[in-house]
């Protein structure tokens, strides 16, 4: 289900973005004595896991760019996201069309305002068990993904590291995840999903706030009057 893949990209992006300002240095592949330090990729993955555990709630603005390679099409979207442990998420799309994604940790609701339709799906039915387990606080990125830093001259020139994560259990929804991470601060520049056809789904976050006490009511979905329910 594409919804689940999209949620995973946003969620992992959030985990990395929460590292901003922590002041921990990532040891890059070109450092003088890499044999005396933990590999850079492992440091980044460890930071995702720890910061997820430390962050109780999160809110931000987001910009999403989806590129379809075969059709040579690009779709851009933007809005706001709210996340709260365990497994609660709310994505409010405002441009170009209004859409709402709400999860209370057990059920995912999707409302497409233009079509006036509501989609309902239990999170346990997802084809991405890694994403769901991690949202529930049970996932382990090291066990679920093979990961490495990959060379990219353009990124390197900008002071960025490129982290690649490939699921150990293949899924039809995506081939790999890419994260553009500022080497010295851990700040994430971009998070990208790449599927088997070469299509990309990129997420950027801004105006980030963490642990501000997002209310549980944000994650309660109310059926719009007259909307059609699709299960």
mmCIF file of N, CA and C in Angstrom, residues 107-227:
data_model
loop_
_atom_site.group_PDB
_atom_site.id
_atom_site.type_symbol
_atom_site.label_atom_id
_atom_site.label_comp_id
_atom_site.label_asym_id
_atom_site.label_seq_id
_atom_site.Cartn_x
_atom_site.Cartn_y
_atom_site.Cartn_z
ATOM 1 N N UNK A 107 -5.370 2.098 13.763
ATOM 2 C CA UNK A 107 -6.095 2.240 12.502
ATOM 3 C C UNK A 107 -5.615 3.460 11.745
ATOM 4 N N UNK A 108 -5.488 3.335 10.439
ATOM 5 C CA UNK A 108 -5.134 4.448 9.577
ATOM 6 C C UNK A 108 -6.378 4.919 8.830
ATOM 7 N N UNK A 109 -6.666 6.218 8.931
ATOM 8 C CA UNK A 109 -7.778 6.844 8.217
ATOM 9 C C UNK A 109 -7.217 7.826 7.196
ATOM 10 N N UNK A 110 -7.773 7.809 5.991
ATOM 11 C CA UNK A 110 -7.360 8.743 4.947
ATOM 12 C C UNK A 110 -8.601 9.424 4.383
ATOM 13 N N UNK A 111 -8.615 10.752 4.419
ATOM 14 C CA UNK A 111 -9.751 11.502 3.888
ATOM 15 C C UNK A 111 -9.297 12.355 2.719
ATOM 16 N N UNK A 112 -9.882 12.100 1.548
ATOM 17 C CA UNK A 112 -9.627 12.896 0.356
ATOM 18 C C UNK A 112 -10.795 13.860 0.184
ATOM 19 N N UNK A 113 -10.537 15.113 0.484
ATOM 20 C CA UNK A 113 -11.615 16.103 0.500
ATOM 21 C C UNK A 113 -12.260 16.294 -0.873
ATOM 22 N N UNK A 114 -11.438 16.304 -1.925
ATOM 23 C CA UNK A 114 -11.964 16.541 -3.273
ATOM 24 C C UNK A 114 -12.951 15.456 -3.693
ATOM 25 N N UNK A 115 -12.629 14.187 -3.391
ATOM 26 C CA UNK A 115 -13.506 13.067 -3.737
ATOM 27 C C UNK A 115 -14.538 12.799 -2.655
ATOM 28 N N UNK A 116 -14.364 13.417 -1.497
ATOM 29 C CA UNK A 116 -15.242 13.240 -0.340
ATOM 30 C C UNK A 116 -15.332 11.753 0.038
ATOM 31 N N UNK A 117 -14.159 11.089 0.047
ATOM 32 C CA UNK A 117 -14.078 9.673 0.389
ATOM 33 C C UNK A 117 -13.132 9.456 1.566
ATOM 34 N N UNK A 118 -13.465 8.452 2.385
ATOM 35 C CA UNK A 118 -12.646 8.080 3.529
ATOM 36 C C UNK A 118 -12.190 6.638 3.363
ATOM 37 N N UNK A 119 -10.878 6.400 3.543
ATOM 38 C CA UNK A 119 -10.323 5.051 3.484
ATOM 39 C C UNK A 119 -9.889 4.642 4.891
ATOM 40 N N UNK A 120 -10.182 3.400 5.243
ATOM 41 C CA UNK A 120 -9.862 2.888 6.572
ATOM 42 C C UNK A 120 -9.067 1.593 6.442
ATOM 43 N N UNK A 121 -7.947 1.481 7.194
ATOM 44 C CA UNK A 121 -7.124 0.280 7.134
ATOM 45 C C UNK A 121 -6.448 0.033 8.482
ATOM 46 N N UNK A 122 -6.538 -1.194 9.015
ATOM 47 C CA UNK A 122 -5.776 -1.531 10.227
ATOM 48 C C UNK A 122 -4.287 -1.482 9.914
ATOM 49 N N UNK A 123 -3.495 -0.902 10.797
ATOM 50 C CA UNK A 123 -2.065 -0.821 10.547
ATOM 51 C C UNK A 123 -1.418 -2.196 10.472
ATOM 52 N N UNK A 124 -1.988 -3.176 11.134
ATOM 53 C CA UNK A 124 -1.429 -4.529 11.115
ATOM 54 C C UNK A 124 -1.561 -5.187 9.745
ATOM 55 N N UNK A 125 -2.395 -4.621 8.845
ATOM 56 C CA UNK A 125 -2.557 -5.168 7.498
ATOM 57 C C UNK A 125 -1.507 -4.636 6.526
ATOM 58 N N UNK A 126 -0.661 -3.754 7.009
ATOM 59 C CA UNK A 126 0.326 -3.139 6.134
ATOM 60 C C UNK A 126 1.325 -4.166 5.622
ATOM 61 N N UNK A 127 1.842 -3.898 4.403
ATOM 62 C CA UNK A 127 2.873 -4.745 3.826
ATOM 63 C C UNK A 127 4.261 -4.315 4.295
ATOM 64 N N UNK A 128 4.322 -3.333 5.209
ATOM 65 C CA UNK A 128 5.600 -2.848 5.711
ATOM 66 C C UNK A 128 5.672 -3.063 7.227
ATOM 67 N N UNK A 129 5.859 -4.284 7.681
ATOM 68 C CA UNK A 129 5.885 -4.559 9.117
ATOM 69 C C UNK A 129 6.971 -3.810 9.857
ATOM 70 N N UNK A 130 8.077 -3.492 9.197
ATOM 71 C CA UNK A 130 9.138 -2.734 9.838
ATOM 72 C C UNK A 130 8.635 -1.370 10.285
ATOM 73 N N UNK A 131 7.911 -0.691 9.397
ATOM 74 C CA UNK A 131 7.394 0.637 9.721
ATOM 75 C C UNK A 131 6.437 0.574 10.889
ATOM 76 N N UNK A 132 5.520 -0.388 10.856
ATOM 77 C CA UNK A 132 4.524 -0.488 11.905
ATOM 78 C C UNK A 132 5.161 -0.857 13.234
ATOM 79 N N UNK A 133 6.090 -1.815 13.219
ATOM 80 C CA UNK A 133 6.756 -2.220 14.454
ATOM 81 C C UNK A 133 7.515 -1.046 15.061
ATOM 82 N N UNK A 134 8.173 -0.253 14.215
ATOM 83 C CA UNK A 134 8.946 0.868 14.727
ATOM 84 C C UNK A 134 8.025 1.925 15.325
ATOM 85 N N UNK A 135 6.877 2.147 14.684
ATOM 86 C CA UNK A 135 5.908 3.095 15.218
ATOM 87 C C UNK A 135 5.386 2.651 16.574
ATOM 88 N N UNK A 136 5.309 1.347 16.781
ATOM 89 C CA UNK A 136 4.814 0.817 18.041
ATOM 90 C C UNK A 136 5.923 0.694 19.092
ATOM 91 N N UNK A 137 7.125 1.144 18.754
ATOM 92 C CA UNK A 137 8.221 1.095 19.696
ATOM 93 C C UNK A 137 8.903 -0.252 19.782
ATOM 94 N N UNK A 138 8.690 -1.127 18.790
ATOM 95 C CA UNK A 138 9.246 -2.468 18.841
ATOM 96 C C UNK A 138 10.260 -2.744 17.737
ATOM 97 N N UNK A 139 10.432 -1.806 16.815
ATOM 98 C CA UNK A 139 11.310 -2.033 15.677
ATOM 99 C C UNK A 139 12.781 -1.853 16.012
ATOM 100 N N UNK A 140 13.639 -2.460 15.213
ATOM 101 C CA UNK A 140 15.081 -2.355 15.363
ATOM 102 C C UNK A 140 15.667 -2.179 13.972
ATOM 103 N N UNK A 141 16.112 -0.959 13.651
ATOM 104 C CA UNK A 141 16.589 -0.662 12.298
ATOM 105 C C UNK A 141 17.778 -1.516 11.901
ATOM 106 N N UNK A 142 18.662 -1.820 12.852
ATOM 107 C CA UNK A 142 19.828 -2.638 12.526
ATOM 108 C C UNK A 142 19.433 -4.052 12.118
ATOM 109 N N UNK A 143 18.372 -4.567 12.727
ATOM 110 C CA UNK A 143 17.921 -5.917 12.405
ATOM 111 C C UNK A 143 17.115 -5.951 11.115
ATOM 112 N N UNK A 144 16.421 -4.864 10.811
ATOM 113 C CA UNK A 144 15.516 -4.841 9.668
ATOM 114 C C UNK A 144 16.165 -4.348 8.376
ATOM 115 N N UNK A 145 17.248 -3.565 8.493
ATOM 116 C CA UNK A 145 17.867 -2.976 7.303
ATOM 117 C C UNK A 145 19.354 -3.275 7.214
ATOM 118 N N UNK A 146 19.844 -3.428 5.984
ATOM 119 C CA UNK A 146 21.274 -3.336 5.706
ATOM 120 C C UNK A 146 21.540 -1.869 5.388
ATOM 121 N N UNK A 147 22.600 -1.317 5.915
ATOM 122 C CA UNK A 147 22.825 0.118 5.740
ATOM 123 C C UNK A 147 24.298 0.404 5.465
ATOM 124 N N UNK A 148 24.534 1.530 4.790
ATOM 125 C CA UNK A 148 25.908 1.940 4.489
ATOM 126 C C UNK A 148 25.917 3.399 4.051
ATOM 127 N N UNK A 149 27.082 4.002 4.116
ATOM 128 C CA UNK A 149 27.280 5.324 3.541
ATOM 129 C C UNK A 149 27.744 5.139 2.109
ATOM 130 N N UNK A 150 27.154 5.888 1.192
ATOM 131 C CA UNK A 150 27.521 5.770 -0.221
ATOM 132 C C UNK A 150 28.192 7.062 -0.690
ATOM 133 N N UNK A 151 29.131 6.920 -1.599
ATOM 134 C CA UNK A 151 29.864 8.070 -2.122
ATOM 135 C C UNK A 151 28.996 8.878 -3.085
ATOM 136 N N UNK A 152 29.005 10.179 -2.904
ATOM 137 C CA UNK A 152 28.291 11.084 -3.799
ATOM 138 C C UNK A 152 29.039 12.408 -3.787
ATOM 139 N N UNK A 153 29.694 12.734 -4.894
ATOM 140 C CA UNK A 153 30.561 13.908 -4.934
ATOM 141 C C UNK A 153 29.800 15.216 -4.702
ATOM 142 N N UNK A 154 28.598 15.318 -5.265
ATOM 143 C CA UNK A 154 27.812 16.548 -5.086
ATOM 144 C C UNK A 154 27.437 16.732 -3.617
ATOM 145 N N UNK A 155 27.025 15.636 -2.975
ATOM 146 C CA UNK A 155 26.662 15.708 -1.560
ATOM 147 C C UNK A 155 27.893 16.033 -0.712
ATOM 148 N N UNK A 156 29.008 15.383 -1.016
ATOM 149 C CA UNK A 156 30.247 15.582 -0.266
ATOM 150 C C UNK A 156 30.694 17.036 -0.331
ATOM 151 N N UNK A 157 30.540 17.662 -1.507
ATOM 152 C CA UNK A 157 30.929 19.055 -1.681
ATOM 153 C C UNK A 157 30.093 19.996 -0.811
ATOM 154 N N UNK A 158 28.905 19.544 -0.445
ATOM 155 C CA UNK A 158 28.022 20.342 0.402
ATOM 156 C C UNK A 158 28.130 19.965 1.877
ATOM 157 N N UNK A 159 29.076 19.071 2.191
ATOM 158 C CA UNK A 159 29.251 18.649 3.572
ATOM 159 C C UNK A 159 28.214 17.658 4.044
ATOM 160 N N UNK A 160 27.674 16.870 3.107
ATOM 161 C CA UNK A 160 26.625 15.917 3.435
ATOM 162 C C UNK A 160 27.105 14.476 3.316
ATOM 163 N N UNK A 161 26.555 13.615 4.156
ATOM 164 C CA UNK A 161 26.734 12.176 4.042
ATOM 165 C C UNK A 161 25.460 11.586 3.455
ATOM 166 N N UNK A 162 25.591 10.551 2.631
ATOM 167 C CA UNK A 162 24.429 9.877 2.052
ATOM 168 C C UNK A 162 24.323 8.495 2.687
ATOM 169 N N UNK A 163 23.267 8.274 3.447
ATOM 170 C CA UNK A 163 23.037 6.991 4.103
ATOM 171 C C UNK A 163 21.994 6.207 3.322
ATOM 172 N N UNK A 164 22.349 4.976 2.966
ATOM 173 C CA UNK A 164 21.435 4.105 2.224
ATOM 174 C C UNK A 164 20.978 2.961 3.130
ATOM 175 N N UNK A 165 19.657 2.714 3.168
ATOM 176 C CA UNK A 165 19.086 1.610 3.932
ATOM 177 C C UNK A 165 18.285 0.717 3.000
ATOM 178 N N UNK A 166 18.622 -0.564 2.985
ATOM 179 C CA UNK A 166 17.932 -1.541 2.141
ATOM 180 C C UNK A 166 17.269 -2.581 3.042
ATOM 181 N N UNK A 167 15.954 -2.811 2.897
ATOM 182 C CA UNK A 167 15.276 -3.783 3.768
ATOM 183 C C UNK A 167 15.822 -5.188 3.581
ATOM 184 N N UNK A 168 16.088 -5.875 4.692
ATOM 185 C CA UNK A 168 16.609 -7.239 4.612
ATOM 186 C C UNK A 168 15.559 -8.200 4.065
ATOM 187 N N UNK A 169 14.272 -7.886 4.330
ATOM 188 C CA UNK A 169 13.174 -8.654 3.756
ATOM 189 C C UNK A 169 12.581 -7.826 2.622
ATOM 190 N N UNK A 170 12.757 -8.230 1.370
ATOM 191 C CA UNK A 170 12.285 -7.438 0.230
ATOM 192 C C UNK A 170 10.797 -7.113 0.315
ATOM 193 N N UNK A 171 10.436 -5.917 -0.126
ATOM 194 C CA UNK A 171 9.056 -5.487 -0.183
ATOM 195 C C UNK A 171 8.759 -4.906 -1.557
ATOM 196 N N UNK A 172 7.518 -5.032 -2.006
ATOM 197 C CA UNK A 172 7.145 -4.493 -3.310
ATOM 198 C C UNK A 172 6.972 -2.981 -3.266
ATOM 199 N N UNK A 173 6.932 -2.398 -2.078
ATOM 200 C CA UNK A 173 6.622 -0.983 -1.943
ATOM 201 C C UNK A 173 7.810 -0.054 -2.166
ATOM 202 N N UNK A 174 9.009 -0.510 -1.833
ATOM 203 C CA UNK A 174 10.178 0.323 -2.064
ATOM 204 C C UNK A 174 11.428 -0.551 -2.136
ATOM 205 N N UNK A 175 12.453 -0.016 -2.806
ATOM 206 C CA UNK A 175 13.713 -0.739 -2.972
ATOM 207 C C UNK A 175 14.725 -0.349 -1.906
ATOM 208 N N UNK A 176 14.779 0.954 -1.626
ATOM 209 C CA UNK A 176 15.713 1.439 -0.619
ATOM 210 C C UNK A 176 15.299 2.821 -0.133
ATOM 211 N N UNK A 177 15.920 3.243 0.964
ATOM 212 C CA UNK A 177 15.733 4.575 1.510
ATOM 213 C C UNK A 177 17.063 5.305 1.459
ATOM 214 N N UNK A 178 17.032 6.600 1.192
ATOM 215 C CA UNK A 178 18.229 7.427 1.187
ATOM 216 C C UNK A 178 18.029 8.624 2.106
ATOM 217 N N UNK A 179 19.084 8.956 2.852
ATOM 218 C CA UNK A 179 19.045 10.116 3.738
ATOM 219 C C UNK A 179 20.269 10.976 3.484
ATOM 220 N N UNK A 180 20.042 12.262 3.247
ATOM 221 C CA UNK A 180 21.127 13.223 3.083
ATOM 222 C C UNK A 180 21.325 13.894 4.439
ATOM 223 N N UNK A 181 22.469 13.627 5.076
ATOM 224 C CA UNK A 181 22.694 14.044 6.459
ATOM 225 C C UNK A 181 23.909 14.960 6.557
ATOM 226 N N UNK A 182 23.755 16.105 7.217
ATOM 227 C CA UNK A 182 24.882 17.011 7.443
ATOM 228 C C UNK A 182 25.903 16.306 8.332
ATOM 229 N N UNK A 183 27.136 16.179 7.861
ATOM 230 C CA UNK A 183 28.149 15.355 8.529
ATOM 231 C C UNK A 183 28.430 15.776 9.967
ATOM 232 N N UNK A 184 28.520 17.069 10.231
ATOM 233 C CA UNK A 184 28.942 17.520 11.553
ATOM 234 C C UNK A 184 27.808 17.619 12.569
ATOM 235 N N UNK A 185 26.579 17.866 12.116
ATOM 236 C CA UNK A 185 25.488 18.120 13.058
ATOM 237 C C UNK A 185 24.420 17.032 13.100
ATOM 238 N N UNK A 186 24.452 16.110 12.133
ATOM 239 C CA UNK A 186 23.418 15.072 11.989
ATOM 240 C C UNK A 186 22.115 15.613 11.418
ATOM 241 N N UNK A 187 22.036 16.878 11.095
ATOM 242 C CA UNK A 187 20.802 17.424 10.536
ATOM 243 C C UNK A 187 20.523 16.788 9.179
ATOM 244 N N UNK A 188 19.269 16.373 8.952
ATOM 245 C CA UNK A 188 18.899 15.730 7.693
ATOM 246 C C UNK A 188 18.497 16.772 6.654
ATOM 247 N N UNK A 189 19.126 16.691 5.512
ATOM 248 C CA UNK A 189 18.809 17.599 4.409
ATOM 249 C C UNK A 189 17.617 17.076 3.605
ATOM 250 N N UNK A 190 17.569 15.760 3.361
ATOM 251 C CA UNK A 190 16.471 15.153 2.604
ATOM 252 C C UNK A 190 16.292 13.710 3.040
ATOM 253 N N UNK A 191 15.068 13.187 2.913
ATOM 254 C CA UNK A 191 14.796 11.757 3.055
ATOM 255 C C UNK A 191 14.094 11.309 1.776
ATOM 256 N N UNK A 192 14.522 10.185 1.220
ATOM 257 C CA UNK A 192 14.020 9.759 -0.088
ATOM 258 C C UNK A 192 13.701 8.268 -0.099
ATOM 259 N N UNK A 193 12.533 7.925 -0.645
ATOM 260 C CA UNK A 193 12.199 6.526 -0.929
ATOM 261 C C UNK A 193 12.450 6.290 -2.419
ATOM 262 N N UNK A 194 13.108 5.190 -2.752
ATOM 263 C CA UNK A 194 13.328 4.801 -4.146
ATOM 264 C C UNK A 194 12.659 3.454 -4.370
ATOM 265 N N UNK A 195 11.766 3.356 -5.379
ATOM 266 C CA UNK A 195 11.104 2.078 -5.628
ATOM 267 C C UNK A 195 11.821 1.313 -6.736
ATOM 268 N N UNK A 196 11.318 0.126 -7.056
ATOM 269 C CA UNK A 196 11.991 -0.753 -8.020
ATOM 270 C C UNK A 196 11.990 -0.193 -9.438
ATOM 271 N N UNK A 197 11.122 0.774 -9.715
ATOM 272 C CA UNK A 197 11.069 1.383 -11.050
ATOM 273 C C UNK A 197 11.922 2.641 -11.154
ATOM 274 N N UNK A 198 12.552 3.012 -10.057
ATOM 275 C CA UNK A 198 13.385 4.206 -10.063
ATOM 276 C C UNK A 198 12.642 5.478 -9.717
ATOM 277 N N UNK A 199 11.357 5.364 -9.332
ATOM 278 C CA UNK A 199 10.607 6.528 -8.895
ATOM 279 C C UNK A 199 11.093 6.951 -7.511
ATOM 280 N N UNK A 200 11.042 8.243 -7.220
ATOM 281 C CA UNK A 200 11.513 8.740 -5.936
ATOM 282 C C UNK A 200 10.434 9.546 -5.217
ATOM 283 N N UNK A 201 10.429 9.441 -3.892
ATOM 284 C CA UNK A 201 9.489 10.159 -3.035
ATOM 285 C C UNK A 201 10.311 10.862 -1.967
ATOM 286 N N UNK A 202 10.439 12.174 -2.098
ATOM 287 C CA UNK A 202 11.331 12.959 -1.245
ATOM 288 C C UNK A 202 10.540 13.796 -0.242
ATOM 289 N N UNK A 203 11.050 13.878 1.007
ATOM 290 C CA UNK A 203 10.403 14.665 2.053
ATOM 291 C C UNK A 203 11.396 15.653 2.663
ATOM 292 N N UNK A 204 10.969 16.900 2.825
ATOM 293 C CA UNK A 204 11.743 17.918 3.534
ATOM 294 C C UNK A 204 10.885 18.446 4.687
ATOM 295 N N UNK A 205 11.516 18.699 5.849
ATOM 296 C CA UNK A 205 10.783 19.191 7.006
ATOM 297 C C UNK A 205 11.339 20.532 7.461
ATOM 298 N N UNK A 206 10.454 21.387 8.009
ATOM 299 C CA UNK A 206 10.865 22.699 8.511
ATOM 300 C C UNK A 206 9.971 23.082 9.687
ATOM 301 N N UNK A 207 10.364 24.148 10.391
ATOM 302 C CA UNK A 207 9.604 24.644 11.557
ATOM 303 C C UNK A 207 9.338 23.509 12.545
ATOM 304 N N UNK A 208 10.387 22.753 12.844
ATOM 305 C CA UNK A 208 10.271 21.571 13.693
ATOM 306 C C UNK A 208 10.139 21.944 15.171
ATOM 307 N N UNK A 209 9.214 21.261 15.864
ATOM 308 C CA UNK A 209 9.052 21.411 17.317
ATOM 309 C C UNK A 209 8.923 20.016 17.921
ATOM 310 N N UNK A 210 9.619 19.763 19.022
ATOM 311 C CA UNK A 210 9.543 18.460 19.669
ATOM 312 C C UNK A 210 9.158 18.597 21.138
ATOM 313 N N UNK A 211 8.456 17.565 21.631
ATOM 314 C CA UNK A 211 8.060 17.474 23.046
ATOM 315 C C UNK A 211 7.339 18.728 23.544
ATOM 316 N N UNK A 212 6.340 19.170 22.759
ATOM 317 C CA UNK A 212 5.544 20.340 23.122
ATOM 318 C C UNK A 212 4.169 19.958 23.674
ATOM 319 N N UNK A 213 3.937 18.645 23.859
ATOM 320 C CA UNK A 213 2.671 18.211 24.426
ATOM 321 C C UNK A 213 1.516 18.238 23.442
ATOM 322 N N UNK A 214 1.700 17.632 22.267
ATOM 323 C CA UNK A 214 0.618 17.551 21.280
ATOM 324 C C UNK A 214 -0.547 16.760 21.884
ATOM 325 N N UNK A 215 -1.753 17.306 21.797
ATOM 326 C CA UNK A 215 -2.919 16.678 22.418
ATOM 327 C C UNK A 215 -3.361 15.420 21.667
ATOM 328 N N UNK A 216 -3.880 14.438 22.417
ATOM 329 C CA UNK A 216 -4.344 13.189 21.816
ATOM 330 C C UNK A 216 -5.495 13.408 20.844
ATOM 331 N N UNK A 217 -6.244 14.488 21.039
ATOM 332 C CA UNK A 217 -7.380 14.770 20.164
ATOM 333 C C UNK A 217 -6.949 14.983 18.708
ATOM 334 N N UNK A 218 -5.685 15.314 18.485
ATOM 335 C CA UNK A 218 -5.173 15.490 17.123
ATOM 336 C C UNK A 218 -5.238 14.191 16.326
ATOM 337 N N UNK A 219 -5.274 13.055 17.036
ATOM 338 C CA UNK A 219 -5.187 11.757 16.387
ATOM 339 C C UNK A 219 -6.500 10.982 16.416
ATOM 340 N N UNK A 220 -7.576 11.707 16.691
ATOM 341 C CA UNK A 220 -8.918 11.131 16.646
ATOM 342 C C UNK A 220 -9.596 11.550 15.353
ATOM 343 N N UNK A 221 -10.043 10.588 14.571
ATOM 344 C CA UNK A 221 -10.664 10.899 13.289
ATOM 345 C C UNK A 221 -12.186 10.917 13.417
ATOM 346 N N UNK A 222 -12.813 11.958 12.895
ATOM 347 C CA UNK A 222 -14.265 12.067 12.871
ATOM 348 C C UNK A 222 -14.738 12.003 11.413
ATOM 349 N N UNK A 223 -15.659 11.120 11.146
ATOM 350 C CA UNK A 223 -16.163 10.922 9.786
ATOM 351 C C UNK A 223 -16.865 12.188 9.283
ATOM 352 N N UNK A 224 -16.390 12.791 8.183
ATOM 353 C CA UNK A 224 -17.054 13.974 7.635
ATOM 354 C C UNK A 224 -18.481 13.644 7.178
ATOM 355 N N UNK A 225 -19.403 14.539 7.387
ATOM 356 C CA UNK A 225 -20.791 14.332 7.032
ATOM 357 C C UNK A 225 -20.949 14.089 5.528
ATOM 358 N N UNK A 226 -21.602 12.987 5.179
ATOM 359 C CA UNK A 226 -21.864 12.669 3.779
ATOM 360 C C UNK A 226 -20.730 12.000 3.044
ATOM 361 N N UNK A 227 -19.588 11.763 3.692
ATOM 362 C CA UNK A 227 -18.440 11.143 3.030
ATOM 363 C C UNK A 227 -18.680 9.652 2.839
#
